[in-house]
């Protein structure tokens, strides 16, 4: 069994909504009790629609946002309450790749200095070593060293995403949070970057937390998948099991809504309704408003995650 | 540089020359764009003229701004006195040339001082939310008092001298620059690349000075160029009211002040310093507008 | 000139012939479209597929003549809509067609609705004259339009502002506005790209339904072949301003004739079946319009390219049935 890199338990993030006089009126429960763990060299796919809290979860894990509750264990150490200064040594080992390749690189910095600065912050003091490693990683992500002194605006979206990945990998991290890294890219570029991500994972043996809304991309890259809806994990399982035997009504709905080049007809399978705002999430099951199988029980109590088969669990009264 | 060259890896040595080339190319593009933009070129030309006046004043007018010839009091413009002479028989051309020195000095010093203090206040206010309220309320209270009134009050406290004009005008114009710096920095702070720096473990100092500053410097410099112009006007106003640059030192404002009493007898006493003030301010505003176009990241290709 | 262009029954409602467009920019003239021809029949859904910058949006924008014609754009070719060449119409004739017989919906429903007006103010603008005679008649008409696109409580929704609605709801309103004058052709520019999959399925179902029930011709501009597969009858693939393949959707997806189409089809990860170790990837990237080289425009990225492909430009040639492709090596891979 490979070593566990990251474990989070009951992670919560509430954004308070304050009244004019500063009293907390209500709160947006962006992430409401998410637990997951990722092993070295594996990819955990976190999938969900807009506003489900998947990106917030990624930022909480990296402590770019302070969590409201829950614990984060990175390589066995509890990092939940560490200060920014105490986090320094961990930062090097946990990195992030962003969705938008156009805003995630500082337009005023040359590519070389972006990569070298990452190393400098990470504590590589020798300048020659920094340069060598920067050129080396640039090569690995498929950019020739001529690009070393160019500015981000001289690159296409796919190339910038390569640079973003290089910045994340240059310090040899053990965890990379990939926040929708291919959703802003063209179809033909998407597959290049997905291949690169998988190659780099093999090379660096890093664990990925891969956040996306595209079910087929998630299926392709992940070894384990969690489905999020309104801040809550509804179903979790090994990829083949989850895609082969989806248990939760939401997962089923999501899978049937994804169009496929293999089908020539829409099958009248769209689930009705829209995602409610996380401000007035239902007290019971978060999906009960749109669920075709809802009962009274669903509206009152929130179902817990229950095991269906080894490595596969879902939070639904109908399952387990 | 040569020491550093020895250290770097062989691959990089090959492309090190590329770096210089790219830099030169970029500089060329900026200069070309600056010259192609008529507004900024005209502004730069006027500004250059004013700086030349200031720099060459002693050479053009060797007798200086204080030489009095009593027989030529209020002499009309002529070949000898290009702009005429004032009530003490001092050559107006010389006084305006030397006045340009004061104006450029005050304008330059005020814009630099408020640039420095405004940047520090604006950047830290934007980055640290707790500081934000305190610093911005202080700026608001400075802004709440009319600029001229505050300047007069400050000058009354500090006493009339060129240095004190610079100090009081810097205090007045810092909030305007701080606001521009803060609002630009607030949007840059939310950008993903700043978040990526935090993810790398960069401290606030590095993020503020190395990553936010270069991205907001455009609008801030533009604002500084407008402050340059405003400072020239306010200095003239203060000197006109007799609380600015103390006489006999010439400044465009106090020449106007002296001309006020003889406006019907010697209109040149008002026309020439007034014209120079207007020209300098116009030049700076054109220059600032041009800079805004050039430094705007959206117009960058 | 006009009669022969078959506006009669059975003929295409829209017939674009050899459309080339050049944009004048500060950096010189850019060739944006090169000899694009396409036909749309009543009641048919045609897809225009391609990556960003391939000219798919420009094509349908020129059907509406949405470009700044005085300054930027040079047209070449013909666009026949119901027998009339759109490019030769006067401004007022054009205005009657826009929003009347041809309607358009955009990717970004947030910016196609004016944020400072209520839905009813924007929707009432589009209500036809005869329904407008009485105020309540106009409101009823607007409400019935919202109901038609599947919005519940239409009278309540009419009082709302765009920001009070979700993205899917706004797109429905945009569709309602587009439909209010009973257009015969709907141009949909990436209508679901900004939406979540469950909402995308709802909106595509709506468009498909309107297309079937009203016999409306639809051009769906998209980069998503899976959406095309489920909704459209015919598809055209564009690359760098040229049509590289045209076929029925079934033919195109089952046996793509152009290497670019092949790449697009194969590079999509699948929800079912065995997972490949690596995804099929088209190497390189889309060149900028100024960097187009001699020969086949796709040749620099094509894994089947021959020396000939880099020298001579292929024409669109028939492959089989109604399928045609712009490639020298049709049927060889």
mmCIF file of N, CA and C in Angstrom, chain C residues 244-292:
data_model
loop_
_atom_site.group_PDB
_atom_site.id
_atom_site.type_symbol
_atom_site.label_atom_id
_atom_site.label_comp_id
_atom_site.label_asym_id
_atom_site.label_seq_id
_atom_site.Cartn_x
_atom_site.Cartn_y
_atom_site.Cartn_z
ATOM 1 N N UNK C 244 -12.370 22.253 -43.436
ATOM 2 C CA UNK C 244 -11.493 21.128 -43.781
ATOM 3 C C UNK C 244 -12.278 19.843 -43.989
ATOM 4 N N UNK C 245 -13.476 19.792 -43.415
ATOM 5 C CA UNK C 245 -14.290 18.605 -43.651
ATOM 6 C C UNK C 245 -15.759 18.942 -43.508
ATOM 7 N N UNK C 246 -16.559 18.325 -44.367
ATOM 8 C CA UNK C 246 -17.997 18.506 -44.292
ATOM 9 C C UNK C 246 -18.634 17.140 -44.466
ATOM 10 N N UNK C 247 -19.559 16.795 -43.562
ATOM 11 C CA UNK C 247 -20.181 15.480 -43.665
ATOM 12 C C UNK C 247 -21.389 15.414 -42.755
ATOM 13 N N UNK C 248 -22.156 14.336 -42.897
ATOM 14 C CA UNK C 248 -23.187 14.090 -41.905
ATOM 15 C C UNK C 248 -22.468 13.726 -40.612
ATOM 16 N N UNK C 249 -23.121 14.017 -39.479
ATOM 17 C CA UNK C 249 -22.440 13.839 -38.200
ATOM 18 C C UNK C 249 -21.996 12.388 -38.006
ATOM 19 N N UNK C 250 -22.856 11.451 -38.421
ATOM 20 C CA UNK C 250 -22.505 10.041 -38.273
ATOM 21 C C UNK C 250 -21.228 9.694 -39.024
ATOM 22 N N UNK C 251 -21.158 10.085 -40.291
ATOM 23 C CA UNK C 251 -19.972 9.790 -41.094
ATOM 24 C C UNK C 251 -18.732 10.424 -40.486
ATOM 25 N N UNK C 252 -18.884 11.679 -40.097
ATOM 26 C CA UNK C 252 -17.725 12.411 -39.606
ATOM 27 C C UNK C 252 -17.134 11.762 -38.359
ATOM 28 N N UNK C 253 -18.018 11.340 -37.435
ATOM 29 C CA UNK C 253 -17.503 10.805 -36.179
ATOM 30 C C UNK C 253 -17.074 9.344 -36.318
ATOM 31 N N UNK C 254 -17.745 8.602 -37.213
ATOM 32 C CA UNK C 254 -17.402 7.188 -37.359
ATOM 33 C C UNK C 254 -16.164 6.979 -38.225
ATOM 34 N N UNK C 255 -16.064 7.757 -39.306
ATOM 35 C CA UNK C 255 -14.855 7.628 -40.119
ATOM 36 C C UNK C 255 -14.428 9.004 -40.636
ATOM 37 N N UNK C 256 -13.795 9.752 -39.745
ATOM 38 C CA UNK C 256 -13.344 11.085 -40.150
ATOM 39 C C UNK C 256 -12.375 10.998 -41.328
ATOM 40 N N UNK C 257 -12.524 11.921 -42.280
ATOM 41 C CA UNK C 257 -11.707 11.852 -43.483
ATOM 42 C C UNK C 257 -10.493 12.767 -43.409
ATOM 43 N N UNK C 258 -10.566 13.780 -42.589
ATOM 44 C CA UNK C 258 -9.444 14.717 -42.486
ATOM 45 C C UNK C 258 -8.659 14.414 -41.208
ATOM 46 N N UNK C 259 -7.338 14.469 -41.267
ATOM 47 C CA UNK C 259 -6.538 14.153 -40.071
ATOM 48 C C UNK C 259 -6.876 15.052 -38.882
ATOM 49 N N UNK C 260 -7.287 16.281 -39.149
ATOM 50 C CA UNK C 260 -7.629 17.184 -38.045
ATOM 51 C C UNK C 260 -8.888 16.702 -37.332
ATOM 52 N N UNK C 261 -9.900 16.350 -38.120
ATOM 53 C CA UNK C 261 -11.131 15.811 -37.527
ATOM 54 C C UNK C 261 -10.807 14.535 -36.752
ATOM 55 N N UNK C 262 -10.006 13.697 -37.367
ATOM 56 C CA UNK C 262 -9.603 12.447 -36.726
ATOM 57 C C UNK C 262 -8.977 12.737 -35.361
ATOM 58 N N UNK C 263 -8.089 13.739 -35.345
ATOM 59 C CA UNK C 263 -7.425 14.115 -34.096
ATOM 60 C C UNK C 263 -8.422 14.600 -33.062
ATOM 61 N N UNK C 264 -9.352 15.445 -33.503
ATOM 62 C CA UNK C 264 -10.344 15.973 -32.560
ATOM 63 C C UNK C 264 -11.179 14.842 -31.977
ATOM 64 N N UNK C 265 -11.606 13.924 -32.832
ATOM 65 C CA UNK C 265 -12.467 12.831 -32.366
ATOM 66 C C UNK C 265 -11.702 11.933 -31.396
ATOM 67 N N UNK C 266 -10.451 11.619 -31.754
ATOM 68 C CA UNK C 266 -9.709 10.666 -30.922
ATOM 69 C C UNK C 266 -9.193 11.271 -29.630
ATOM 70 N N UNK C 267 -9.037 12.611 -29.588
ATOM 71 C CA UNK C 267 -8.404 13.185 -28.396
ATOM 72 C C UNK C 267 -9.386 13.377 -27.253
ATOM 73 N N UNK C 268 -10.668 13.101 -27.480
ATOM 74 C CA UNK C 268 -11.638 13.263 -26.390
ATOM 75 C C UNK C 268 -11.589 12.054 -25.459
ATOM 76 N N UNK C 269 -11.394 12.283 -24.148
ATOM 77 C CA UNK C 269 -11.452 11.144 -23.234
ATOM 78 C C UNK C 269 -12.880 10.585 -23.177
ATOM 79 N N UNK C 270 -13.010 9.288 -22.966
ATOM 80 C CA UNK C 270 -14.324 8.644 -23.017
ATOM 81 C C UNK C 270 -14.870 8.327 -21.627
ATOM 82 N N UNK C 271 -16.182 8.284 -21.538
ATOM 83 C CA UNK C 271 -16.821 7.923 -20.276
ATOM 84 C C UNK C 271 -16.962 6.415 -20.133
ATOM 85 N N UNK C 272 -16.925 5.712 -21.267
ATOM 86 C CA UNK C 272 -17.095 4.263 -21.223
ATOM 87 C C UNK C 272 -15.938 3.593 -21.947
ATOM 88 N N UNK C 273 -15.881 2.281 -21.785
ATOM 89 C CA UNK C 273 -14.881 1.515 -22.508
ATOM 90 C C UNK C 273 -13.527 1.610 -21.843
ATOM 91 N N UNK C 274 -12.533 0.902 -22.406
ATOM 92 C CA UNK C 274 -11.210 0.872 -21.795
ATOM 93 C C UNK C 274 -10.527 2.241 -21.884
ATOM 94 N N UNK C 275 -9.723 2.527 -20.846
ATOM 95 C CA UNK C 275 -9.006 3.798 -20.838
ATOM 96 C C UNK C 275 -7.668 3.634 -21.550
ATOM 97 N N UNK C 276 -7.360 4.517 -22.507
ATOM 98 C CA UNK C 276 -6.050 4.424 -23.135
ATOM 99 C C UNK C 276 -4.964 4.916 -22.181
ATOM 100 N N UNK C 277 -3.760 4.386 -22.334
ATOM 101 C CA UNK C 277 -2.630 4.817 -21.504
ATOM 102 C C UNK C 277 -2.363 6.310 -21.710
ATOM 103 N N UNK C 278 -2.331 6.685 -22.991
ATOM 104 C CA UNK C 278 -2.160 8.098 -23.335
ATOM 105 C C UNK C 278 -3.285 8.500 -24.266
ATOM 106 N N UNK C 279 -3.666 9.768 -24.186
ATOM 107 C CA UNK C 279 -4.673 10.267 -25.111
ATOM 108 C C UNK C 279 -4.021 10.575 -26.449
ATOM 109 N N UNK C 280 -4.790 10.397 -27.507
ATOM 110 C CA UNK C 280 -4.324 10.823 -28.819
ATOM 111 C C UNK C 280 -4.207 12.341 -28.763
ATOM 112 N N UNK C 281 -3.090 12.899 -29.201
ATOM 113 C CA UNK C 281 -2.951 14.357 -29.141
ATOM 114 C C UNK C 281 -2.501 14.897 -30.490
ATOM 115 N N UNK C 282 -3.081 16.017 -30.886
ATOM 116 C CA UNK C 282 -2.585 16.729 -32.056
ATOM 117 C C UNK C 282 -1.417 17.576 -31.561
ATOM 118 N N UNK C 283 -0.252 17.375 -32.127
ATOM 119 C CA UNK C 283 0.922 18.087 -31.633
ATOM 120 C C UNK C 283 0.872 19.551 -32.048
ATOM 121 N N UNK C 284 1.716 20.339 -31.391
ATOM 122 C CA UNK C 284 1.845 21.738 -31.771
ATOM 123 C C UNK C 284 0.633 22.548 -31.376
ATOM 124 N N UNK C 285 0.536 23.746 -31.933
ATOM 125 C CA UNK C 285 -0.603 24.593 -31.581
ATOM 126 C C UNK C 285 -1.084 25.348 -32.807
ATOM 127 N N UNK C 286 -2.273 25.932 -32.672
ATOM 128 C CA UNK C 286 -2.855 26.676 -33.784
ATOM 129 C C UNK C 286 -1.988 27.905 -34.059
ATOM 130 N N UNK C 287 -1.455 28.034 -35.291
ATOM 131 C CA UNK C 287 -0.647 29.222 -35.567
ATOM 132 C C UNK C 287 -1.509 30.471 -35.598
ATOM 133 N N UNK C 288 -0.874 31.630 -35.415
ATOM 134 C CA UNK C 288 -1.616 32.889 -35.518
ATOM 135 C C UNK C 288 -1.955 33.133 -36.981
ATOM 136 N N UNK C 289 -3.026 33.910 -37.237
ATOM 137 C CA UNK C 289 -3.434 34.132 -38.623
ATOM 138 C C UNK C 289 -2.306 34.700 -39.504
ATOM 139 N N UNK C 290 -1.361 35.415 -38.904
ATOM 140 C CA UNK C 290 -0.272 35.973 -39.690
ATOM 141 C C UNK C 290 0.806 34.955 -40.054
ATOM 142 N N UNK C 291 0.735 33.760 -39.407
ATOM 143 C CA UNK C 291 1.822 32.792 -39.585
ATOM 144 C C UNK C 291 1.448 31.635 -40.503
ATOM 145 N N UNK C 292 0.412 31.822 -41.297
ATOM 146 C CA UNK C 292 -0.038 30.728 -42.143
ATOM 147 C C UNK C 292 0.988 30.490 -43.252
#
